[in-house]
Short mmCIF file of N, CA, C and O in Angstrom, two decimals:
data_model
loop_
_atom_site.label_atom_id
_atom_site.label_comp_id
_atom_site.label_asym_id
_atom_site.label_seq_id
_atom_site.Cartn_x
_atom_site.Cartn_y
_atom_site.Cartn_z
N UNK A 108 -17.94 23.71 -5.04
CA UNK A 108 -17.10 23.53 -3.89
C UNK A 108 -17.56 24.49 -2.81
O UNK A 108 -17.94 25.59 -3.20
N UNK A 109 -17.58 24.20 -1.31
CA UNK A 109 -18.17 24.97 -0.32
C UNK A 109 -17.44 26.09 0.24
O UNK A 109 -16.26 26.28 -0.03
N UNK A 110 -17.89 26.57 0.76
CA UNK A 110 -16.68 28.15 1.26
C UNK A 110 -16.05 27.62 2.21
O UNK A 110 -16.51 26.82 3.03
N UNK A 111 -14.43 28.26 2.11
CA UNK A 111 -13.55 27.73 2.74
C UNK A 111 -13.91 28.34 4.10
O UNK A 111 -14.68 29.28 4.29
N UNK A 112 -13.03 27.43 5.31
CA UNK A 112 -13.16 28.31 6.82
C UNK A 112 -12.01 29.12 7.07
O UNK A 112 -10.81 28.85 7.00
N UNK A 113 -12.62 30.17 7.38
CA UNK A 113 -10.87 31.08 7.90
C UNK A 113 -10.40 31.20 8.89
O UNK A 113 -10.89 31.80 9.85
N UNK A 114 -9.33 30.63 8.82
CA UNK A 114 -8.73 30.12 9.86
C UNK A 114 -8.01 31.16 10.73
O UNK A 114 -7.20 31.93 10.23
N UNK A 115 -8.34 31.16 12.11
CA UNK A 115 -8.06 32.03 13.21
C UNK A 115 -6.11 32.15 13.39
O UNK A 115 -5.70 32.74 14.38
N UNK A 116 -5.60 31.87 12.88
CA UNK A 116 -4.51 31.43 12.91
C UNK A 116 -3.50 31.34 11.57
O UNK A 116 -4.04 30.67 10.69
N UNK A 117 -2.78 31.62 11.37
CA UNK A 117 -2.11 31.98 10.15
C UNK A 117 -0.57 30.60 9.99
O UNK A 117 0.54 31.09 10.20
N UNK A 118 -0.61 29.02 9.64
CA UNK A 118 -0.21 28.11 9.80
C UNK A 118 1.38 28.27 9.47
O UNK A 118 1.54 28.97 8.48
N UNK A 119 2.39 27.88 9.96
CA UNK A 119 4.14 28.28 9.67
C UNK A 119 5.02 27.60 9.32
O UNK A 119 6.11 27.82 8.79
N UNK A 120 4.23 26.24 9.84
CA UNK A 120 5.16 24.53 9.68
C UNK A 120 3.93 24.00 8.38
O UNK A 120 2.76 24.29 8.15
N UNK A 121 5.04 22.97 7.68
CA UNK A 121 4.17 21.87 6.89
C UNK A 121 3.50 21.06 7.16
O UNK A 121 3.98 20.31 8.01
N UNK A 122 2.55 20.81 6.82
CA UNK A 122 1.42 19.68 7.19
C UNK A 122 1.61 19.08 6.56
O UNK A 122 2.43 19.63 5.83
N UNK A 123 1.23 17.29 5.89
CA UNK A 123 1.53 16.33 5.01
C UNK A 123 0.39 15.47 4.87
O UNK A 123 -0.05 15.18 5.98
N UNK A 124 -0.34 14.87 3.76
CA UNK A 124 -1.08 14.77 3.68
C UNK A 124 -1.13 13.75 2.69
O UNK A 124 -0.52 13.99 1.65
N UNK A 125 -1.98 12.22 2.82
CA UNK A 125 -1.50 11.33 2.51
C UNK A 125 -2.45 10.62 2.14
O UNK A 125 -2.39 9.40 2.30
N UNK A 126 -3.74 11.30 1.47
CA UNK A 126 -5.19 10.67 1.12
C UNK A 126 -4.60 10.40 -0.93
O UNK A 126 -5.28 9.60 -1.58
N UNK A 127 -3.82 10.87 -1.39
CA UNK A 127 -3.91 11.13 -2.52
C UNK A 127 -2.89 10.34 -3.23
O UNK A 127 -2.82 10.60 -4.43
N UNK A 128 -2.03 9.36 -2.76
CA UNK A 128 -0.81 8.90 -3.41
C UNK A 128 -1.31 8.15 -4.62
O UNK A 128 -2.50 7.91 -4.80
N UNK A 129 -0.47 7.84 -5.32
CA UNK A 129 -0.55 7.49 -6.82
C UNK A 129 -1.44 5.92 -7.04
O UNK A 129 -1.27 4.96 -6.29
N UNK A 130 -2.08 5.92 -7.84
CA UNK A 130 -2.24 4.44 -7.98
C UNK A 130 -1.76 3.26 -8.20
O UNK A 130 -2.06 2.10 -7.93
N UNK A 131 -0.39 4.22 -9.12
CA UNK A 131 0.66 3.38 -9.68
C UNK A 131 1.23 2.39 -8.55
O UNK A 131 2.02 3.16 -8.01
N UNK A 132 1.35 1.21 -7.87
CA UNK A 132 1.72 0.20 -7.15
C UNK A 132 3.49 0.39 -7.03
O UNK A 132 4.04 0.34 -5.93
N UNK A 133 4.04 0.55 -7.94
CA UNK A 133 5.31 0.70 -8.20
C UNK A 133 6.10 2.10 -7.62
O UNK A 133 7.31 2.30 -7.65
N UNK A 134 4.72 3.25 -6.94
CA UNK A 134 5.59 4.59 -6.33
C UNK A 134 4.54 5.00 -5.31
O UNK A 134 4.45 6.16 -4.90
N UNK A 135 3.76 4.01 -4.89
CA UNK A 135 2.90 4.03 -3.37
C UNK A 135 3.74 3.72 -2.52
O UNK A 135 4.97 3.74 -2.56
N UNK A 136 2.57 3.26 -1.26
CA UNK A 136 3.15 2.59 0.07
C UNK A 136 2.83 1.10 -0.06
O UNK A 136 3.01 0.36 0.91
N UNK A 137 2.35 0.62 -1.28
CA UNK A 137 2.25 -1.15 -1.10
C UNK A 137 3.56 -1.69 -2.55
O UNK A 137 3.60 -2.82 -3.04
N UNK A 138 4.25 -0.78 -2.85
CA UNK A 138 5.76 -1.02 -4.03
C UNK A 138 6.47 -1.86 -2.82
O UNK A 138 6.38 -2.04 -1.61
N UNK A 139 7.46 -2.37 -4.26
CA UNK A 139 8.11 -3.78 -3.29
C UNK A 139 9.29 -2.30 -2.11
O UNK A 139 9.62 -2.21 -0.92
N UNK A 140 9.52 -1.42 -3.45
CA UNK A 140 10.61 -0.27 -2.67
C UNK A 140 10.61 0.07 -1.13
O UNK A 140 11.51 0.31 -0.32
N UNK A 141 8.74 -0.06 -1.02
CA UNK A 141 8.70 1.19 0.44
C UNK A 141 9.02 -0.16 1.22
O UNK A 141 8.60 -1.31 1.09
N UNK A 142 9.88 0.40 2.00
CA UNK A 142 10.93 -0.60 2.96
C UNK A 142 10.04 0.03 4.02
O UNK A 142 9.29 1.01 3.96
N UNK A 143 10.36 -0.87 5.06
CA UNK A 143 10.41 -0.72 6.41
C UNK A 143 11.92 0.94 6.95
O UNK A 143 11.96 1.90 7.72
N UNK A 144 12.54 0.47 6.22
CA UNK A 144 13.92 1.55 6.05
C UNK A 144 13.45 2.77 5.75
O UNK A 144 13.59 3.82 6.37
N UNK A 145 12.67 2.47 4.38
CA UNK A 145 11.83 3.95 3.91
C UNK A 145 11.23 4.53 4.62
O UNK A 145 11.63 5.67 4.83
N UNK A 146 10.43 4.22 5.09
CA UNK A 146 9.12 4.64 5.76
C UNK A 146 9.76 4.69 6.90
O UNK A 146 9.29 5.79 7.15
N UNK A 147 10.49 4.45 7.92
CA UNK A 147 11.88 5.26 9.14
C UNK A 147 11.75 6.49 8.54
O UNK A 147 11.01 7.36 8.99
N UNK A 148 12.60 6.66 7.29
CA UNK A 148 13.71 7.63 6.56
C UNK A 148 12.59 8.74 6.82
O UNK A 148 12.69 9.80 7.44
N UNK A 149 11.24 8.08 6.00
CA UNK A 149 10.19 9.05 5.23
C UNK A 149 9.83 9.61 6.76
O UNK A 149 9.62 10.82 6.66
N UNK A 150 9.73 9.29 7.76
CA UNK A 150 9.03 9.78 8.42
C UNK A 150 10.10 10.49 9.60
O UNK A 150 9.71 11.47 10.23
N UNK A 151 11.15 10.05 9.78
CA UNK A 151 11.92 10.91 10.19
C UNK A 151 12.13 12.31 9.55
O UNK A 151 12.05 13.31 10.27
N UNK A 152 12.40 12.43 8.08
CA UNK A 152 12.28 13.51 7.17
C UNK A 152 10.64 14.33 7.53
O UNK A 152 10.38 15.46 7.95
N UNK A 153 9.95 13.41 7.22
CA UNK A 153 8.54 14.67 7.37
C UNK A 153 8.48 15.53 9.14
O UNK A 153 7.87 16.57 9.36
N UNK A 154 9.04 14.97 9.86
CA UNK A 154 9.18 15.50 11.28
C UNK A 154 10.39 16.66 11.47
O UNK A 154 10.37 17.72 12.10
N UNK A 155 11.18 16.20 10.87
CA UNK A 155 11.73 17.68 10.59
C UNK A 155 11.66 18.57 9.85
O UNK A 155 12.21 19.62 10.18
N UNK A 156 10.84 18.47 8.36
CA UNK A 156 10.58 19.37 7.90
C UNK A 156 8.98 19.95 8.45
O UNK A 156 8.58 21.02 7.98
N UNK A 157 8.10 19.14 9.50
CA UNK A 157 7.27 19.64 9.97
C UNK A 157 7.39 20.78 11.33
O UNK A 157 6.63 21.67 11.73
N UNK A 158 8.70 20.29 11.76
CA UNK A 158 9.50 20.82 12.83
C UNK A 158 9.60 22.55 12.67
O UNK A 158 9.07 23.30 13.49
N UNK A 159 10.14 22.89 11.80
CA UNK A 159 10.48 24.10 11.09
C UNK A 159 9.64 24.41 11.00
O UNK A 159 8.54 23.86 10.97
N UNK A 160 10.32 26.40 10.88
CA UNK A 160 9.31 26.92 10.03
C UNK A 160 9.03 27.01 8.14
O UNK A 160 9.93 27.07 7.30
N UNK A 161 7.85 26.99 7.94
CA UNK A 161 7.92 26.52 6.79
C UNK A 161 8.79 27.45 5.47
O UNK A 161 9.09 27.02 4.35
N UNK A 162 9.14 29.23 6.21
CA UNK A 162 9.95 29.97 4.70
C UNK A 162 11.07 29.66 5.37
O UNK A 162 11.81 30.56 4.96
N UNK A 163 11.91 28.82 6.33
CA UNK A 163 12.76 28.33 6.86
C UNK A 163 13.36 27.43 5.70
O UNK A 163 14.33 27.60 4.96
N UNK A 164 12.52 26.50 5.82
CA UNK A 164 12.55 25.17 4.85
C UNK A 164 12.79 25.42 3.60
O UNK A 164 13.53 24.69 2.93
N UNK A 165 12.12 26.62 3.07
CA UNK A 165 12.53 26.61 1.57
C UNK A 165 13.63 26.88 1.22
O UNK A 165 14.20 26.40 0.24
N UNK A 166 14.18 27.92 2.17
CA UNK A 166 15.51 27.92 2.28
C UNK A 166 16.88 27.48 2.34
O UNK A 166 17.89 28.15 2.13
N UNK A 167 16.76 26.11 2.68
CA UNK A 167 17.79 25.07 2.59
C UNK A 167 18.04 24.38 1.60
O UNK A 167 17.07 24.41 0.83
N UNK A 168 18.99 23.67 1.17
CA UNK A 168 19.40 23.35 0.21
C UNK A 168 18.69 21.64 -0.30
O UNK A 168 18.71 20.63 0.41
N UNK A 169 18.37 21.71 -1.11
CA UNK A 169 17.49 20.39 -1.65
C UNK A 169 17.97 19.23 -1.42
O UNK A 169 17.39 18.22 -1.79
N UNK A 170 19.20 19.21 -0.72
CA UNK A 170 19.01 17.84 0.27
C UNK A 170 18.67 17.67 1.06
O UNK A 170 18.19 16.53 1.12
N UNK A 171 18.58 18.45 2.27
CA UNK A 171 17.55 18.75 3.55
C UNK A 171 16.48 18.98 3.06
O UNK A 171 15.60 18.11 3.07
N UNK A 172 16.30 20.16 2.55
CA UNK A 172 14.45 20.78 2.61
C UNK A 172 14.13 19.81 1.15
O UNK A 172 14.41 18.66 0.77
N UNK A 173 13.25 21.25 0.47
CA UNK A 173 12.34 20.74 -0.77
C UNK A 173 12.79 21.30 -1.98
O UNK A 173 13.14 22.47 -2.14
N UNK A 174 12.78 20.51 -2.73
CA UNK A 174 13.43 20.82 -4.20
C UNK A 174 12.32 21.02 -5.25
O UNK A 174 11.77 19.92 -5.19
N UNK A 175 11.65 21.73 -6.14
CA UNK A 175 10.74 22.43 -6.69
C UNK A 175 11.22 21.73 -8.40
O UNK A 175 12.32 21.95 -8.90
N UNK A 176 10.32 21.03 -8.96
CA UNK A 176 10.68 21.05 -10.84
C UNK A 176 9.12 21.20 -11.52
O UNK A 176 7.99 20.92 -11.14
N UNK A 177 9.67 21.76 -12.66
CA UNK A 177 8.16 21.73 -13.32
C UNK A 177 7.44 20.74 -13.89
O UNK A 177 8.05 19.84 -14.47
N UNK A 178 6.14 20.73 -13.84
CA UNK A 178 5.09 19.34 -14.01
C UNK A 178 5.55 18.71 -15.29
O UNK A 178 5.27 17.56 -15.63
N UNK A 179 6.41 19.73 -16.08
CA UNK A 179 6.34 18.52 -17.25
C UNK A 179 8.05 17.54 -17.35
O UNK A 179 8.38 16.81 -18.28
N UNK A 180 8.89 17.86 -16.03
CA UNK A 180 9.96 17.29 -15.77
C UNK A 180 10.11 15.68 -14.94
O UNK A 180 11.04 14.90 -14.74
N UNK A 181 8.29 15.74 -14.52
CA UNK A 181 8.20 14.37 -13.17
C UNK A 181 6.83 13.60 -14.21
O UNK A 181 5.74 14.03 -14.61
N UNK A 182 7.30 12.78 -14.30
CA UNK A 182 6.45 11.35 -14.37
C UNK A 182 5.89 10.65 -13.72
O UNK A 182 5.93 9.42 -13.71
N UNK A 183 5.20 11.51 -12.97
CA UNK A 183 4.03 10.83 -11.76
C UNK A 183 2.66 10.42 -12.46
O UNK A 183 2.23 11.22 -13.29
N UNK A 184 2.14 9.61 -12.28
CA UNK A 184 0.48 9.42 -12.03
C UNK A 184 -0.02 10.23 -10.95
O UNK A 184 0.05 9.84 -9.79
N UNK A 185 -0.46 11.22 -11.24
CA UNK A 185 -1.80 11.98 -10.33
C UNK A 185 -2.85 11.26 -9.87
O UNK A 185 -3.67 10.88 -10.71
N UNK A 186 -2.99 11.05 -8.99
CA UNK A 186 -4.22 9.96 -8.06
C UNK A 186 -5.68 11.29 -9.12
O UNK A 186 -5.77 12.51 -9.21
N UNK A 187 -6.39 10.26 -9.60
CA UNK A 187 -7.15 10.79 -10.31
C UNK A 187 -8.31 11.98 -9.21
O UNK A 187 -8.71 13.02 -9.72
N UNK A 188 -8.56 11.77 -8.35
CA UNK A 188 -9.30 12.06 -6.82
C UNK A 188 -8.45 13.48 -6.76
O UNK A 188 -9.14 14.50 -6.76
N UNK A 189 -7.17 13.61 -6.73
CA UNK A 189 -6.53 14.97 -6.24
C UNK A 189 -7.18 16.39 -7.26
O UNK A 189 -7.62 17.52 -7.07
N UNK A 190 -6.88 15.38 -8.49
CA UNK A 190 -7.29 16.36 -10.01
C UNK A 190 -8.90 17.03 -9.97
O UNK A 190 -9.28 18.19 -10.17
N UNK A 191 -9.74 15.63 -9.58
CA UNK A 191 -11.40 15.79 -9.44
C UNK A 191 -11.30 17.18 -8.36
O UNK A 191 -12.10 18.10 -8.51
N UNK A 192 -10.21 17.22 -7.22
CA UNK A 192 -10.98 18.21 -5.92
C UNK A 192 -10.35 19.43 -6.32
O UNK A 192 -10.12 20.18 -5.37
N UNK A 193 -9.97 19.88 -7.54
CA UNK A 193 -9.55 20.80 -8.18
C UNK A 193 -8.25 21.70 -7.27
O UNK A 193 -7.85 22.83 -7.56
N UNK A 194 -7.71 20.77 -6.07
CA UNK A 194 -6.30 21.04 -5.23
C UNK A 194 -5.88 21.71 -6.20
O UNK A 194 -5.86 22.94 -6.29
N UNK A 195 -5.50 20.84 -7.06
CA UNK A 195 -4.37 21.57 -8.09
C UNK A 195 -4.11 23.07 -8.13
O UNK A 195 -3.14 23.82 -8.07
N UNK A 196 -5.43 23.16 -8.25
CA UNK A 196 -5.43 25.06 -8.97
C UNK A 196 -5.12 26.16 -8.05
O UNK A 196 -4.94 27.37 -8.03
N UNK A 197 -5.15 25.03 -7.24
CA UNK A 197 -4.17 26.58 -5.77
C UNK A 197 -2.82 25.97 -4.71
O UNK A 197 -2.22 26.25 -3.67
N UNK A 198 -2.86 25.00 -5.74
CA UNK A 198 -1.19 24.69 -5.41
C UNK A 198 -0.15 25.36 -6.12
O UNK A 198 -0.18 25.98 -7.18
N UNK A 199 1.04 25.02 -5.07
CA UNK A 199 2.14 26.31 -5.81
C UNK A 199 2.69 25.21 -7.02
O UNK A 199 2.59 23.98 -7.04
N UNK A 200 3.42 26.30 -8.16
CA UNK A 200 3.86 25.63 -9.15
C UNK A 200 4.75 24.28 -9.25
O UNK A 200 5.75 24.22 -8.53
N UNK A 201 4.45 23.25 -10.06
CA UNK A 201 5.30 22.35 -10.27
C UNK A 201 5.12 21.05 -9.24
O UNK A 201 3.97 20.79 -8.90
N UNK A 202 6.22 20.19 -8.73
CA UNK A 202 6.14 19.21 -8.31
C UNK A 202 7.32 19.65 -7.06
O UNK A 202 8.43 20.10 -7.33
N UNK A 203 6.78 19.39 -5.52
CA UNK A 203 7.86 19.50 -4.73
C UNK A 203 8.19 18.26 -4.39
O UNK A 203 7.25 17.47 -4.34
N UNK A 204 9.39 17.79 -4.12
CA UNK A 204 10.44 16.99 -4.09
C UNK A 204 11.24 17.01 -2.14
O UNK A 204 11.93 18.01 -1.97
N UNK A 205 11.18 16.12 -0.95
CA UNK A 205 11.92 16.19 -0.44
C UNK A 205 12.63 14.46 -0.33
O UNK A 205 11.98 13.43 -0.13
N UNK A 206 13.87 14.55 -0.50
CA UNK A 206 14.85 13.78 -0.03
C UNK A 206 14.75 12.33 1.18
O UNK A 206 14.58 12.79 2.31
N UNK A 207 14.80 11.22 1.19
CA UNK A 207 14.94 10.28 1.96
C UNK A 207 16.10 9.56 1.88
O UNK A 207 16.21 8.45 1.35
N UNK A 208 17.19 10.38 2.54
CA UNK A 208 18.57 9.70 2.31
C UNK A 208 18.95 9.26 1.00
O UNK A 208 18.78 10.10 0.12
N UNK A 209 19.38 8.22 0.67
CA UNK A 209 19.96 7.66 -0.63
C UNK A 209 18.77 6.62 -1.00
O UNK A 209 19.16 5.77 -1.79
N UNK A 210 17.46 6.49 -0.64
CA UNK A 210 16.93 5.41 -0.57
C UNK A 210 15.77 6.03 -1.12
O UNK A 210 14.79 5.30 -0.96
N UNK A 211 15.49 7.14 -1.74
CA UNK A 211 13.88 7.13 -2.37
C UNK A 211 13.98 8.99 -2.40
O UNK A 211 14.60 9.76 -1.67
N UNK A 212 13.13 9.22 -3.49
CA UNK A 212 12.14 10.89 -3.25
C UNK A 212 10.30 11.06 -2.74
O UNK A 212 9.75 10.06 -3.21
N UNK A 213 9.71 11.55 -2.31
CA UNK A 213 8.56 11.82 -2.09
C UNK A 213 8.06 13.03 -3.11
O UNK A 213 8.49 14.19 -3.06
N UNK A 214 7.27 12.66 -3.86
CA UNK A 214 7.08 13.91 -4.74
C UNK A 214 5.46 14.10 -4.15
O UNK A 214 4.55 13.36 -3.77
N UNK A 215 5.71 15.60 -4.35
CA UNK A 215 4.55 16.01 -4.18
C UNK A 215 4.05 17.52 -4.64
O UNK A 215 4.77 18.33 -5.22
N UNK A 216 2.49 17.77 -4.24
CA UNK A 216 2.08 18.89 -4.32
C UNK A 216 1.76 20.16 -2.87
O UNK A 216 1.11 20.01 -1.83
N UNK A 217 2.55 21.38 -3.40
CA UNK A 217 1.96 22.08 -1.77
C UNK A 217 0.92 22.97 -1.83
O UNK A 217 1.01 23.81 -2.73
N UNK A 218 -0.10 23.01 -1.06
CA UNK A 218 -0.91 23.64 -1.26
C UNK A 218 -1.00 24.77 0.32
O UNK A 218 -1.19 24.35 1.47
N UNK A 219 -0.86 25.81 0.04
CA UNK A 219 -1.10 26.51 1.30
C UNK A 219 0.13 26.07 2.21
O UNK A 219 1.29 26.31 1.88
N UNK A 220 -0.25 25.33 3.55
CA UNK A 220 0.99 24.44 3.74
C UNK A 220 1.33 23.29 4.42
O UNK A 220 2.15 22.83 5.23
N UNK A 221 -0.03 22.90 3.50
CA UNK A 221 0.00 21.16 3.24
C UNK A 221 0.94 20.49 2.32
O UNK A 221 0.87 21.02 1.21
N UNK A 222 1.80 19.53 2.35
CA UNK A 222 2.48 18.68 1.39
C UNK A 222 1.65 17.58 1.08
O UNK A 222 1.57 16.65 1.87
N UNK A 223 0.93 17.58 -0.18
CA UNK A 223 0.40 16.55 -0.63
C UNK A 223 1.24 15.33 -1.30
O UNK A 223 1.82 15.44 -2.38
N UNK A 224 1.22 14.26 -0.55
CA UNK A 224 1.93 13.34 -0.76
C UNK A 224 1.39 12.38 -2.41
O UNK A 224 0.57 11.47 -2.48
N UNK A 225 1.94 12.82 -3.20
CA UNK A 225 1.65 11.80 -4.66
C UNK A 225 2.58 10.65 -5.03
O UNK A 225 2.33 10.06 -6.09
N UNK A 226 3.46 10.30 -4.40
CA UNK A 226 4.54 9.29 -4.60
C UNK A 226 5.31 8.96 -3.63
O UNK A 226 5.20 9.26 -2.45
N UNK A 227 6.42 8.07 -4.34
CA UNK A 227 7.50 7.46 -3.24
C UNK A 227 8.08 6.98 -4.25
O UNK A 227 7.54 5.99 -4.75
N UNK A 228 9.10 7.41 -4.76
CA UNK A 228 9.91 6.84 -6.31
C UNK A 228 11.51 6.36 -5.15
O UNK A 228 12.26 7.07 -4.48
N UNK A 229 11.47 5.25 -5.32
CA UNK A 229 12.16 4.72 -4.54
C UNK A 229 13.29 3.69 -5.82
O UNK A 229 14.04 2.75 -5.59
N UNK A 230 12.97 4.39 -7.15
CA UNK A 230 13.82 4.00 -8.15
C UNK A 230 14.22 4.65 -8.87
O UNK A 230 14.65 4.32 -9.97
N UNK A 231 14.16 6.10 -8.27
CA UNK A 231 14.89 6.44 -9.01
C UNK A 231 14.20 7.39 -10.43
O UNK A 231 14.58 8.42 -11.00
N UNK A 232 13.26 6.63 -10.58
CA UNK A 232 12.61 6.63 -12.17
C UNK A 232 11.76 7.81 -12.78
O UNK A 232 11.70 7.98 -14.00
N UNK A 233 11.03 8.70 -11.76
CA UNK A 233 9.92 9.62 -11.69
C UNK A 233 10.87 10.86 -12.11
O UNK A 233 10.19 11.79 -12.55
N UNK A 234 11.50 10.98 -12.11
CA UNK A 234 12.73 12.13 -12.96
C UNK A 234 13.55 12.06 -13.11
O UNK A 234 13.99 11.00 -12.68
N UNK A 235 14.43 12.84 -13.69
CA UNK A 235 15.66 12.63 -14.05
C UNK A 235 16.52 13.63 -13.15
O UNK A 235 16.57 14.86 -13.26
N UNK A 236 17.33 12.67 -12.05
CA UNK A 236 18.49 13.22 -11.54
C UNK A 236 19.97 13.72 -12.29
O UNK A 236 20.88 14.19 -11.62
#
């Protein structure tokens, strides 16, 4: 892997990042789930949590911000591509979680302070509430 660039600038808000979602059809963006509604919700949500600052965000309570569980609590498919670019190993622990109204979770991985987008469980199913 090549040397990273250092960045002149020290980043405060979340970035989101959307090369990596699951293969699984059933917790992407082509599931019968992701609504037109969703993808409002989803993207109204990522604008305000991009809005903020990011030790802001952690701060709030896991219906607004991001809710944190450990990898062996979420039943995601890992887009095999995320695993290969070895992200993983300098992402923070576990699976972060933010909220889309009553209508879906976005699970993901953060790295630095990118939100890597791995899902859209829009059933519910990827953990146990």
């Amino acid at each position: 892997m090549g040397k990273r660039k250092i960045l002149n600038f020290e980043p405060d808000r979340l970035a989101f990042n959307f090369s990596f979602i699951t293969r699984d059809r059933k917790y992407g963006f082509d599931g019968k789930g992701f609504t037109k509604v969703v993808k409002g919700q989803m993207f109204d949500k990522m604008v305000r949590l991009s809005s903020e600052r990011y030790n802001a965000i952690l701060g709030w309570p896991k219906r607004l911000g991001l809710e944190n569980l450990p990898e062996k609590e979420v039943a995601v498919a890992v887009h095999p591509d995320f695993t290969r670019s070895l992200r993983h190993l300098d992402c923070l622990p576990g699976f972060w979680i933010f909220r889309i109204s009553d209508t879906g979770r976005i699970i993901g991985r953060i790295q630095e302070k990118t939100f890597y987008i791995l899902a859209v469980d829009t059933k519910f199913k990827l953990y146990k509430h």
